[in-house]
XYZ file of C-alpha atoms in Angstrom:
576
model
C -90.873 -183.918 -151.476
C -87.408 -183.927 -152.627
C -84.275 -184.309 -150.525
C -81.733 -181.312 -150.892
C -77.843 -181.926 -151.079
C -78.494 -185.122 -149.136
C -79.970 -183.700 -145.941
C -82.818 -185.342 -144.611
C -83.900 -181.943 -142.816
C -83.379 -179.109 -145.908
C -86.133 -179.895 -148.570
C -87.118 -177.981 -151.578
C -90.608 -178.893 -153.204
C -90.540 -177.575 -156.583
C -93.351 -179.431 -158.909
C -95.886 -182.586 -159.750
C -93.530 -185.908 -159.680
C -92.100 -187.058 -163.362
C -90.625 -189.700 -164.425
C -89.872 -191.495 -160.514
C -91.090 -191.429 -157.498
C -87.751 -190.458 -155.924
C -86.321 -187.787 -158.407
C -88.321 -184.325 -159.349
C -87.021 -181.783 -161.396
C -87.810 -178.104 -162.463
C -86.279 -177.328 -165.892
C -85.431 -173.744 -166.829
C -86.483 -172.113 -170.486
C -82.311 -171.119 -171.476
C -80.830 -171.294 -174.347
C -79.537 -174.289 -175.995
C -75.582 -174.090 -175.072
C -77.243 -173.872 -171.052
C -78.079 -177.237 -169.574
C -80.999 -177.553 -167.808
C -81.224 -176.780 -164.131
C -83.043 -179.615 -161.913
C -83.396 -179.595 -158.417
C -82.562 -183.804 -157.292
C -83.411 -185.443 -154.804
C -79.760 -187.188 -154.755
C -76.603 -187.877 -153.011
C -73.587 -185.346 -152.812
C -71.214 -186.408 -155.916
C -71.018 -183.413 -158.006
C -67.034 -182.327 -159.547
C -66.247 -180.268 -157.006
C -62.168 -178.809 -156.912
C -60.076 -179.788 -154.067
C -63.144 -179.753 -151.822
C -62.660 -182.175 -149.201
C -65.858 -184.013 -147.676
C -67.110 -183.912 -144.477
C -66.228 -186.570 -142.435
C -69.502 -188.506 -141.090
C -70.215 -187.017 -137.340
C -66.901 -184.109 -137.586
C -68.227 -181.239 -135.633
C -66.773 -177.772 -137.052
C -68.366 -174.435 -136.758
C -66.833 -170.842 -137.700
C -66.922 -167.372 -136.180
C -66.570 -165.183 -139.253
C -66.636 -161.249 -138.305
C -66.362 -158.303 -140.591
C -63.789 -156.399 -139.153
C -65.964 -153.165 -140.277
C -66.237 -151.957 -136.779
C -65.928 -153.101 -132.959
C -67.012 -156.758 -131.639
C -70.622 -156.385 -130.820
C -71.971 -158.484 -127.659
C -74.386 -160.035 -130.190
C -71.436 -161.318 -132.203
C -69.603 -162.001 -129.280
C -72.391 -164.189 -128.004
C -72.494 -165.845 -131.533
C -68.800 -166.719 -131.526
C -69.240 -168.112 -127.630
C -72.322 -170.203 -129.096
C -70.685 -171.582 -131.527
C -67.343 -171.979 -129.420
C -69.320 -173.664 -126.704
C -71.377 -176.159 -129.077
C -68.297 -177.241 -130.666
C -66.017 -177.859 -127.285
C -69.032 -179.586 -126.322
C -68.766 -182.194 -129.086
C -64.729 -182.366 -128.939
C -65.381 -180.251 -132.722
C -63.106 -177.459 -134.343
C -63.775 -173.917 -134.132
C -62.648 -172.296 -137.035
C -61.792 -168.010 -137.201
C -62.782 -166.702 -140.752
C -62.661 -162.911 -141.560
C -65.124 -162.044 -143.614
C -63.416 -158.773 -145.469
C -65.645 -158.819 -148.786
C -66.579 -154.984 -147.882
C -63.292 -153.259 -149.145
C -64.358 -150.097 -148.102
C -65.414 -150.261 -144.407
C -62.954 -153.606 -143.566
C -59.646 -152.029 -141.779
C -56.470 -153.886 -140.299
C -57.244 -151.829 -136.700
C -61.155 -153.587 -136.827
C -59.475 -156.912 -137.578
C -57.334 -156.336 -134.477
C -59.188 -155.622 -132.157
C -61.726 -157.852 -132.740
C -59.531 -160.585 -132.673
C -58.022 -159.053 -129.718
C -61.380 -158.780 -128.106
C -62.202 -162.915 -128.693
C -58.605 -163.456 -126.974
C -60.109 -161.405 -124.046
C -63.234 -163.330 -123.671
C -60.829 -166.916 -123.838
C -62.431 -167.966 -126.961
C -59.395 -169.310 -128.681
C -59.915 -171.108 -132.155
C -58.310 -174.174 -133.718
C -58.152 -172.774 -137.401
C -57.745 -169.532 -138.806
C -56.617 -166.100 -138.576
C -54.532 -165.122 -137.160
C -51.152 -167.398 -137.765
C -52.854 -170.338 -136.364
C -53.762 -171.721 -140.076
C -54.823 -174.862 -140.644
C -55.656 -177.202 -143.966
C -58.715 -175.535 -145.184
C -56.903 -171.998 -145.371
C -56.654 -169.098 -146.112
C -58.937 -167.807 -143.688
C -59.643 -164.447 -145.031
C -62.154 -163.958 -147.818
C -59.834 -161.139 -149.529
C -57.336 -163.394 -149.942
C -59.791 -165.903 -151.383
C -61.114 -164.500 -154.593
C -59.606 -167.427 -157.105
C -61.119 -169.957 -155.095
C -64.887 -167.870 -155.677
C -64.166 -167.067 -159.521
C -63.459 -170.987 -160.164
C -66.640 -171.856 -158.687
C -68.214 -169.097 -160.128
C -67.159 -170.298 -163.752
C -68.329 -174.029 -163.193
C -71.711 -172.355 -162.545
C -71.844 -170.521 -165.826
C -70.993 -173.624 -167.366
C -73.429 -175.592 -165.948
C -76.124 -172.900 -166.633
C -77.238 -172.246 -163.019
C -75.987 -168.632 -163.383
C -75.617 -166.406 -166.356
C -74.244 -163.197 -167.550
C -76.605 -159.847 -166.859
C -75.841 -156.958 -168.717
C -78.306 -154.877 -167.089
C -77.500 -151.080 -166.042
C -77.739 -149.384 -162.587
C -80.923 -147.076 -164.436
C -82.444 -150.375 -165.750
C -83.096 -152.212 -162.307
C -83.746 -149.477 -160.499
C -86.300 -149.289 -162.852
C -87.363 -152.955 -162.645
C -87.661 -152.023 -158.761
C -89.869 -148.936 -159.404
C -91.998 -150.958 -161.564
C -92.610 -153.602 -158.919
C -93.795 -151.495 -156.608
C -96.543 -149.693 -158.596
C -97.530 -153.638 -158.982
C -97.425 -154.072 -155.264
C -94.882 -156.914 -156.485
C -92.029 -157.947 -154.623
C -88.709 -156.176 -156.044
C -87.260 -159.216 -157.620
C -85.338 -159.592 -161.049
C -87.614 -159.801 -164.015
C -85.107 -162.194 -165.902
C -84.274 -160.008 -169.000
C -80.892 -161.616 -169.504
C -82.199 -164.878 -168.158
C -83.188 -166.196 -172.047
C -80.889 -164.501 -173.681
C -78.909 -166.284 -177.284
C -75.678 -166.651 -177.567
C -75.686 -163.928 -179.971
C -76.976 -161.419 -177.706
C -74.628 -162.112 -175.056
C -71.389 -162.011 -177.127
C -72.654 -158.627 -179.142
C -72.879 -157.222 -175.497
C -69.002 -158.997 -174.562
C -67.552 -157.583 -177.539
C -68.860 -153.869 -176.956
C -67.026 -154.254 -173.417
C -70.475 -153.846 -171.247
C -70.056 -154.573 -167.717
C -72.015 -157.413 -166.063
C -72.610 -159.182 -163.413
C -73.353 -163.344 -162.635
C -76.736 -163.792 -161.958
C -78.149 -167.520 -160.055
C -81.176 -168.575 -161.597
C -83.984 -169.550 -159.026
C -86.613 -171.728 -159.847
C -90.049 -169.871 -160.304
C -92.260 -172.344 -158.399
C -91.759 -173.928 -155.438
C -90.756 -173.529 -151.614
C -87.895 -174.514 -149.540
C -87.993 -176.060 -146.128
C -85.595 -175.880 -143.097
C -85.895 -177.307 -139.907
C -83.935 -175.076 -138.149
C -81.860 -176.315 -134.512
C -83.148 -173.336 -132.875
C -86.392 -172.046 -134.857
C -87.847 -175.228 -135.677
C -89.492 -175.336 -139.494
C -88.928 -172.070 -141.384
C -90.034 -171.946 -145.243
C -89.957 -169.496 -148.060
C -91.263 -169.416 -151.181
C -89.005 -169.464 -154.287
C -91.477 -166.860 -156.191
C -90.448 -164.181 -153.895
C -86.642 -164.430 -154.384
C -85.697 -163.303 -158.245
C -82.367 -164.499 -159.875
C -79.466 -162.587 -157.700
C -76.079 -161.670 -158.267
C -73.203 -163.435 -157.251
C -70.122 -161.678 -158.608
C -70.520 -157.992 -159.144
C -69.300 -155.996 -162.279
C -66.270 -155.133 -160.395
C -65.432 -159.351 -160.205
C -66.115 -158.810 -156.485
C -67.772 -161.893 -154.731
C -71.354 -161.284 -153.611
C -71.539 -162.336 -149.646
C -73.965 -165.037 -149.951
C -71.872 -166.357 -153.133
C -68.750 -166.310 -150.503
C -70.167 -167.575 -147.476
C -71.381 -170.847 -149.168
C -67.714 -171.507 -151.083
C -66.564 -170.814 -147.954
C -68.592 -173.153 -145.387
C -68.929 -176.182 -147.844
C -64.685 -176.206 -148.838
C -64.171 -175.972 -145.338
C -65.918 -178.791 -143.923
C -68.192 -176.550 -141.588
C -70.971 -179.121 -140.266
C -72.768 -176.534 -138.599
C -73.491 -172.906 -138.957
C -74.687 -171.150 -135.928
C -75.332 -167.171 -136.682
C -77.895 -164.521 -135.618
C -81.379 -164.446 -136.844
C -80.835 -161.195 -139.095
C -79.240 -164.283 -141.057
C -81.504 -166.343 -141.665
C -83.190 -164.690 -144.962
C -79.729 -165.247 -146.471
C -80.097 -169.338 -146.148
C -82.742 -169.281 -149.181
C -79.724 -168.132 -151.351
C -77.054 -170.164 -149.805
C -79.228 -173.758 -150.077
C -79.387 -172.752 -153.751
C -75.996 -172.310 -154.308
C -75.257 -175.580 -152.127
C -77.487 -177.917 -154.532
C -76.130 -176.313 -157.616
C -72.321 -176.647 -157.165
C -73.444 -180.025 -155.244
C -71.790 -179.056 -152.098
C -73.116 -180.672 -148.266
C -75.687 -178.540 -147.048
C -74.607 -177.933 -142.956
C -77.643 -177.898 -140.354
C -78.314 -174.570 -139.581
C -79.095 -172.897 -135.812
C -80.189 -169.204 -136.068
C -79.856 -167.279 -132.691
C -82.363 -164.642 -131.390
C -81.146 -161.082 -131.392
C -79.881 -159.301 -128.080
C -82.710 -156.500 -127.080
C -82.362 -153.064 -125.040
C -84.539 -153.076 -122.118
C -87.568 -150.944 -124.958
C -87.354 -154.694 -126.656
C -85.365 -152.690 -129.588
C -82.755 -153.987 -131.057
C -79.586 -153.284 -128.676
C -77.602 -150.468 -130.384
C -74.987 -147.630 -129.451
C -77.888 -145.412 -128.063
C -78.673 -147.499 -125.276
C -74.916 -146.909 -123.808
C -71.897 -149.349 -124.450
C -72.609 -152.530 -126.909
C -69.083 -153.839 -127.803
C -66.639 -156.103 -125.931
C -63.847 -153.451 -125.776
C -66.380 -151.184 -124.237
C -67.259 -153.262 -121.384
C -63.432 -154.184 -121.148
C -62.439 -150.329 -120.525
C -65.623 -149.760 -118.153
C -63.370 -152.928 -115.703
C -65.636 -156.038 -116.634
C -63.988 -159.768 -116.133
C -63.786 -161.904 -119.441
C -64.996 -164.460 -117.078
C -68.196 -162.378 -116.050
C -69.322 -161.218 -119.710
C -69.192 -164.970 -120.802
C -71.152 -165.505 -118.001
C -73.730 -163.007 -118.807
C -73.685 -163.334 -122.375
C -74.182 -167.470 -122.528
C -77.420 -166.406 -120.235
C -78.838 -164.442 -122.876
C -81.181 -166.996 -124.625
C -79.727 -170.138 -122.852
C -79.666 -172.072 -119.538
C -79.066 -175.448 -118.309
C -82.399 -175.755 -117.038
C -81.760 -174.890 -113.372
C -81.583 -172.137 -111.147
C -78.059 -171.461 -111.041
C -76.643 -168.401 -113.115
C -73.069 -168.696 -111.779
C -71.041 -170.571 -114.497
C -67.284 -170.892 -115.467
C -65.929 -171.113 -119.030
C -65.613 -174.500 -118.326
C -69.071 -175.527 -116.514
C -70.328 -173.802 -119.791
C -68.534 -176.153 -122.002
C -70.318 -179.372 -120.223
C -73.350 -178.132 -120.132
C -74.531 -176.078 -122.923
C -76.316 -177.866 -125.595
C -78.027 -176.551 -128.879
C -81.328 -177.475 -127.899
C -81.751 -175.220 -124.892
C -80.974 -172.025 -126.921
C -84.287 -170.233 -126.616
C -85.545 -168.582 -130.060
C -87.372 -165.690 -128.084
C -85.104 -161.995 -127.842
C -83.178 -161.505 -125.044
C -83.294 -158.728 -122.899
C -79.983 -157.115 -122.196
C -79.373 -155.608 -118.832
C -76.733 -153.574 -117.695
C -77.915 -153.839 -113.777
C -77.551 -157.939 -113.758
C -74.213 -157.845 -116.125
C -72.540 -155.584 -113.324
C -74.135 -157.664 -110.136
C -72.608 -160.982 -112.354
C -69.327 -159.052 -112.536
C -69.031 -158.399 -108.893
C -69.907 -162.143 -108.212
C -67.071 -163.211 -110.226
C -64.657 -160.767 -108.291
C -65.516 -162.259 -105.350
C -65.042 -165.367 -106.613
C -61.405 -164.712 -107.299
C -58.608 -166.064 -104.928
C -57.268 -163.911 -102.497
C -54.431 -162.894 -104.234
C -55.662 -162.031 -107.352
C -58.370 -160.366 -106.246
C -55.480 -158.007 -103.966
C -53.796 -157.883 -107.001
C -56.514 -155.922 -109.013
C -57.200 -153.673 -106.922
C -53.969 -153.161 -105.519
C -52.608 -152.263 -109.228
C -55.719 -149.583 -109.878
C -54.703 -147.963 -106.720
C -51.012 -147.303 -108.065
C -51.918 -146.407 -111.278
C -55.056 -143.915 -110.978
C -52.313 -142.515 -107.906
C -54.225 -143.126 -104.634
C -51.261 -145.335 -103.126
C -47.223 -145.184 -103.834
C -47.156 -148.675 -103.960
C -49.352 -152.119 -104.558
C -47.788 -154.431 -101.824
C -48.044 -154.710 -98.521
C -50.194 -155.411 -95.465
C -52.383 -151.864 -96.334
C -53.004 -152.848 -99.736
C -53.941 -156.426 -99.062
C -56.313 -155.311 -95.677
C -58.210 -152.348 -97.700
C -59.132 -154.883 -100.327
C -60.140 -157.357 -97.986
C -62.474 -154.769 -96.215
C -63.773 -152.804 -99.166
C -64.715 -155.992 -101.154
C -68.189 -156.291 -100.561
C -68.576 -153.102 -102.242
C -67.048 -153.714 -105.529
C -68.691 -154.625 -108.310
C -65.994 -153.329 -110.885
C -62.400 -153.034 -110.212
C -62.781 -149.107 -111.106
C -65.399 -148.887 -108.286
C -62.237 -149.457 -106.049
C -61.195 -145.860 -106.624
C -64.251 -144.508 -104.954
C -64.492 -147.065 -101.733
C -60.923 -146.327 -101.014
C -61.218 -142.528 -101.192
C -64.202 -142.796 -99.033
C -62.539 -144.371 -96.362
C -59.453 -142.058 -97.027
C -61.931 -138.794 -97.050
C -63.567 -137.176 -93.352
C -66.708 -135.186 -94.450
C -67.475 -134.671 -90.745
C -69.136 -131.195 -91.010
C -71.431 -132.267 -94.525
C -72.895 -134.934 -92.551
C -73.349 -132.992 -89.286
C -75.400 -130.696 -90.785
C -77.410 -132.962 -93.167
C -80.701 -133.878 -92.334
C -79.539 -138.082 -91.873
C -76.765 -136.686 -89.434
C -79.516 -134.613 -87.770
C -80.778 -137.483 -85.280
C -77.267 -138.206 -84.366
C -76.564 -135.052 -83.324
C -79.627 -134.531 -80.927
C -78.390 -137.887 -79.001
C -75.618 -136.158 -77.545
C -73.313 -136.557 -79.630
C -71.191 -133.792 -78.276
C -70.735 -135.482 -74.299
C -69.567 -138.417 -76.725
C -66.639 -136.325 -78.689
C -65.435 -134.944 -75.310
C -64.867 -138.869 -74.105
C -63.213 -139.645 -77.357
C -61.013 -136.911 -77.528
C -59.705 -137.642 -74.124
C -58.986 -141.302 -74.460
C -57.043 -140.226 -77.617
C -55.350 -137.709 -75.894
C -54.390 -140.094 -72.859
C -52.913 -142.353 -75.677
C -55.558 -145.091 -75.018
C -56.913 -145.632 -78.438
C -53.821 -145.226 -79.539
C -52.998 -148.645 -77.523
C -55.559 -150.016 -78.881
C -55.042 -149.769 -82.391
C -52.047 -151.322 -82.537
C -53.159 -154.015 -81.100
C -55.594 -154.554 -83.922
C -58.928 -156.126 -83.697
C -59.212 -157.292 -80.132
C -57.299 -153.983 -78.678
C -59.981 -152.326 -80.725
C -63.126 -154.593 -79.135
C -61.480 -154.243 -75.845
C -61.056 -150.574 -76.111
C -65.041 -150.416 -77.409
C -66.529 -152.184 -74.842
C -64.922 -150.223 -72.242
C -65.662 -146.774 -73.713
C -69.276 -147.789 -74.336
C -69.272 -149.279 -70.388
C -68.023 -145.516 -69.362
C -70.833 -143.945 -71.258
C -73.082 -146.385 -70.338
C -73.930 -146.872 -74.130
C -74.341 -149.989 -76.740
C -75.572 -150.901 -79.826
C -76.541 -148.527 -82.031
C -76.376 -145.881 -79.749
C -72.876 -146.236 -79.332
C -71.615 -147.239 -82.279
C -73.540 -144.697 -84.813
C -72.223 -141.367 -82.713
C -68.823 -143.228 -82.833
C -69.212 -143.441 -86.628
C -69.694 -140.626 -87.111
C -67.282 -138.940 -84.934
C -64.255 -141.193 -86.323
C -65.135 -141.648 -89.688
C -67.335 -138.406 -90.498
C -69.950 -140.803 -92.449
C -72.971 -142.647 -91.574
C -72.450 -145.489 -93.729
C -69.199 -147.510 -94.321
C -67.534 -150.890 -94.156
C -67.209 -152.483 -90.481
C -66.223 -149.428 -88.376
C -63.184 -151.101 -86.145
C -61.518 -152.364 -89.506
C -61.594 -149.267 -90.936
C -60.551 -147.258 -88.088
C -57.364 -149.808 -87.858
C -56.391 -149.417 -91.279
C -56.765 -145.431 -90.579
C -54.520 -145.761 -88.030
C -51.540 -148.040 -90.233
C -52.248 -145.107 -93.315
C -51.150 -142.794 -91.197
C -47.846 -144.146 -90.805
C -46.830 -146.183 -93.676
C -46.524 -143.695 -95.972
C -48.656 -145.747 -98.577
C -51.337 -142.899 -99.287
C -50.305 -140.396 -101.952
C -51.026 -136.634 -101.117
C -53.206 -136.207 -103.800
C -55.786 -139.324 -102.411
C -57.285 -136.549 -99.859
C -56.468 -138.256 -96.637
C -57.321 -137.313 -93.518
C -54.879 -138.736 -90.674
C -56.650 -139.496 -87.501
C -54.386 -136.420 -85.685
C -55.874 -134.300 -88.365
C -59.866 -135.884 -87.226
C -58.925 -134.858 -83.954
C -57.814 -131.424 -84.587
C -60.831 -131.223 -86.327
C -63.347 -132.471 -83.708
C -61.602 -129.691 -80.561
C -62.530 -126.838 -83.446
C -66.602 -128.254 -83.489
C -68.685 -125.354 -82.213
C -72.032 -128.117 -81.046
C -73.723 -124.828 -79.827
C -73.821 -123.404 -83.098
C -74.499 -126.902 -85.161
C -77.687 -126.701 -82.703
C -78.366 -123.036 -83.281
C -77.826 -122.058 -86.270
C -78.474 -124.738 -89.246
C -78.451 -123.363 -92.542
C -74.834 -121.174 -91.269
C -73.388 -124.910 -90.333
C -74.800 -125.970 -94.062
C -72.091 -123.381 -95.587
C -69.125 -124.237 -93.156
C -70.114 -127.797 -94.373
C -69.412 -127.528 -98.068
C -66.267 -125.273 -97.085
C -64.943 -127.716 -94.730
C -65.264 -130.768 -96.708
C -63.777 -129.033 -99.744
């Protein structure tokens, strides 16, 4: 078996040995000016321009979007893997844009997905944009000398030729194929061609392309970081085009110029990739270039085990970044979806990610992508915030969705405190906060849940509350905070000789006008300081304890008991 481009792991076997042991070749039928085309088993030594070798052991991968459209999480999790794996090894990550496709790359998809990789504190060490670096420049446009050079060393050497063949000619070639049950590859018309023929067709100005001639026999062998041993089989492939009729670089063509004359050592990309490597080990050999190991990484599948797309809700990093998500969290998530470190622990920093990731733990299988354990993951990583940022969050969504005047203070910083348990996006702070703001005492009195509540009396219970309001006693209370409040509980439940549940639920309900909520005695405190700091706007829909009270003299408890479905209506009126 012979040795490709020096890599003991990427082998191509091509034919019976000749003439050594150690050396096989496969020579191509071309016309005489052509050399022949052999596939060595050899070191790395070919003339190669201004292409700098890899240095024995250098770690460098590449993240290299097409800024066609918005950062995936698939690509996102490629650029983390590869950000990750290099970190890991004290390696370079290198940014390359990949803007071959003239007509879909834009400047604004550039942007943001550059913006996006900011976001997600995956900063590079080379490449676009402004950064630089040696092996530069980083985007392909901007590259297209570099590709026609190697391009022409190719003709030269006879591993690609000219193809004058039309549009109508190879779709025919296709058509053909298939009536033959063949696979749709190029028949080789202008593989063979003279000299003659190919200048009669230069001088009558007929477009063409470069073609790379593939050997007809023969099968070449990966062993993949991730997937192990993949092969194909050369007789499937066909000669294909590197440089279009246009001069435009094909992508496999540019990818491989690109990798080898920047020294990457390692090329970590999705799965939908790895078809392309046939081409690119080709290319490699011929222009002699340092074949990198290759890692191919599963793709990222909707919960139907299709492949995750915009149908199954939001799928790129600005998406997620608008809906409130943490950087911190969707690296999290995303470094979970086809790797762990082996233990039970899901919780990880940037950081712990760096230390512990390693190539060989990336799982080959699809991963599932869910929605429910990316937003849990978010809310574990707001919690894990200090204090004061956490405050700070929140405290700036209040002011600017207009729920507070202001995002300082001892409200601000209490509210968040209390309502934290229940956030599991900053955005979801809008809703806890107008809950606790909001008293929709007559919905839940005539509810079915508030049903059982009622029955227990719950009127002898308003007519004790409203007089130790009206005495000023839980007004005492409150501003004594906490233990005013306990103080003030105990006693009122002593009176009523009530506890527990009993006491607290009708209490609930009667302060709050809710069932459910954060701790009851917080809440009621921070009720108390709303209604006098002047820190809720007039359009949060507030409801000042004076107001509850008001509220609770005008109950009619004879006709909540009497008269149901009439209570239902006042219900939706009232809490409207």
């Amino acid at each position: 078996m012979a040795t490709l481009a020096g890599s003991p792991w990427m082998r191509i076997r091509v034919f019976p040995e000749v003439a050594s042991p150690f050396i096989r070749h496969y020579k191509l039928k071309i016309s005489p000016r052509q050399r022949n085309f052999s596939i060595l088993a050899s070191s790395i030594s070919g003339p190669v321009a201004d292409f700098r070798k890899r240095v024995e052991g250098e770690i460098r991968v590449r993240f290299a979007p097409s800024p066609t459209g918005n950062l995936h999480v698939g690509g996102a999790r490629t650029a983390l893997f590869n950000y990750l794996f290099a970190r890991s090894k004290g390696g370079k990550f290198v940014l390359r844009i990949e803007d071959t496709d003239l007509e879909r790359s834009t400047k604004q998809s550039e942007e943001a997905v550059l913006q996006d990789l900011a976001w997600l504190g995956l900063d590079w060490d080379e490449g676009r944009p402004g950064i630089g670096g040696e092996y530069g420049p980083y985007r392909q446009s901007e590259r297209n000398d570099l590709y026609k050079q190697y391009a022409e060393q190719l003709l030269k050497s006879g591993h690609v030729y000219r193809c004058f063949c039309s549009s109508e000619e190879l779709e025919k070639m296709k058509e053909t194929a298939k009536l033959k049950q063949l696979p749709p590859v190029y028949t080789g018309k202008w593989a063979t061609a003279t000299d003659y023929e190919v200048q009669e067709e230069l001088e009558k100005g007929t477009p063409y392309t470069y073609r790379f001639r593939v050997p007809k026999e023969g099968a070449l062998k990966i062993n993949d970081l991730i997937r192990g041993e993949v092969s194909w089989g050369l007789d499937t492939l066909g000669d294909f085009v590197i440089m279009r009729s246009n001069g435009q670089p094909v992508y496999n063509f540019c990818v491989t110029v690109d990798d080898a004359t920047m020294s990457i050592s390692h090329v970590i990309r999705a799965e939908e990739h790895l078809p392309n490597t046939l081409r690119q080990a080709l290319i490699y050999k011929a222009l002699g270039f340092q074949m990198p190991y290759f890692a191919h990484v599963s793709l990222i599948l909707a919960p139907d085990r299709s492949k995750l797309s915009k149908r199954h809700g939001a799928t790129s990093v600005g998406q997620f970044k608008e809906m409130g998500y943490l950087p911190q969290a969707m690296v999290n998530y995303l470094a979970l979806l086809g790797w762990g470190d082996g233990s039970e622990n899901e919780f990880f920093t940037l950081q712990q990610l760096v230390e512990k990731f390693s190539i060989d733990r990336v799982n080959k299988s699809g991963a599932i992508f869910d929605s429910t354990k990316l937003r849990w993951m978010n809310g574990q990583h707001l919690k894990a915030l200090p204090s004061e940022d956490f405050i700070k969050l929140l405290a700036e969504r209040w002011k600017t969705t207009g729920i507070l005047t202001e995002s300082e203070g001892m409200f601000v910083k209490e509210a968040a405190e209390l309502l934290k348990d229940g956030i599991d996006l900053v955005p979801d702070a809008d809703k806890a906060l107008s809950n606790l703001l909001s008293y929709p005492l007559f919905a839940t009195l005539a509810s079915p849940e508030g049903k059982p509540v009622l029955e227990d009396k719950l009127s002898e219970v308003a007519t004790s509350l409203l007089a130790a309001y009206d005495s000023g006693e839980l007004g005492v209370a409150l501003e004594e905070g906490h233990a005013g409040w306990q103080k003030w509980v105990k006693g009122f439940g002593k009176s009523l000789k009530r506890k527990g549940k009993s006491l607290f639920m009708p209490l609930r309900v009667l302060l709050t006008g809710k069932l459910h909520g954060p701790d009851m005695g917080a809440s009621i405190i921070l009720l108390h300081k709303a209604g006098s700091c002047g820190v809720v706007t007039p359009e949060a829909g507030f409801v000042t304890l004076d107001e509850r009270f008001n509220m609770l003299r005008e109950v009619d408890w004879e006709a909540f008991n009497r008269d149901q479905p009439h209570l239902e209506e006042s219900a939706s009126v009232a809490s409207h």
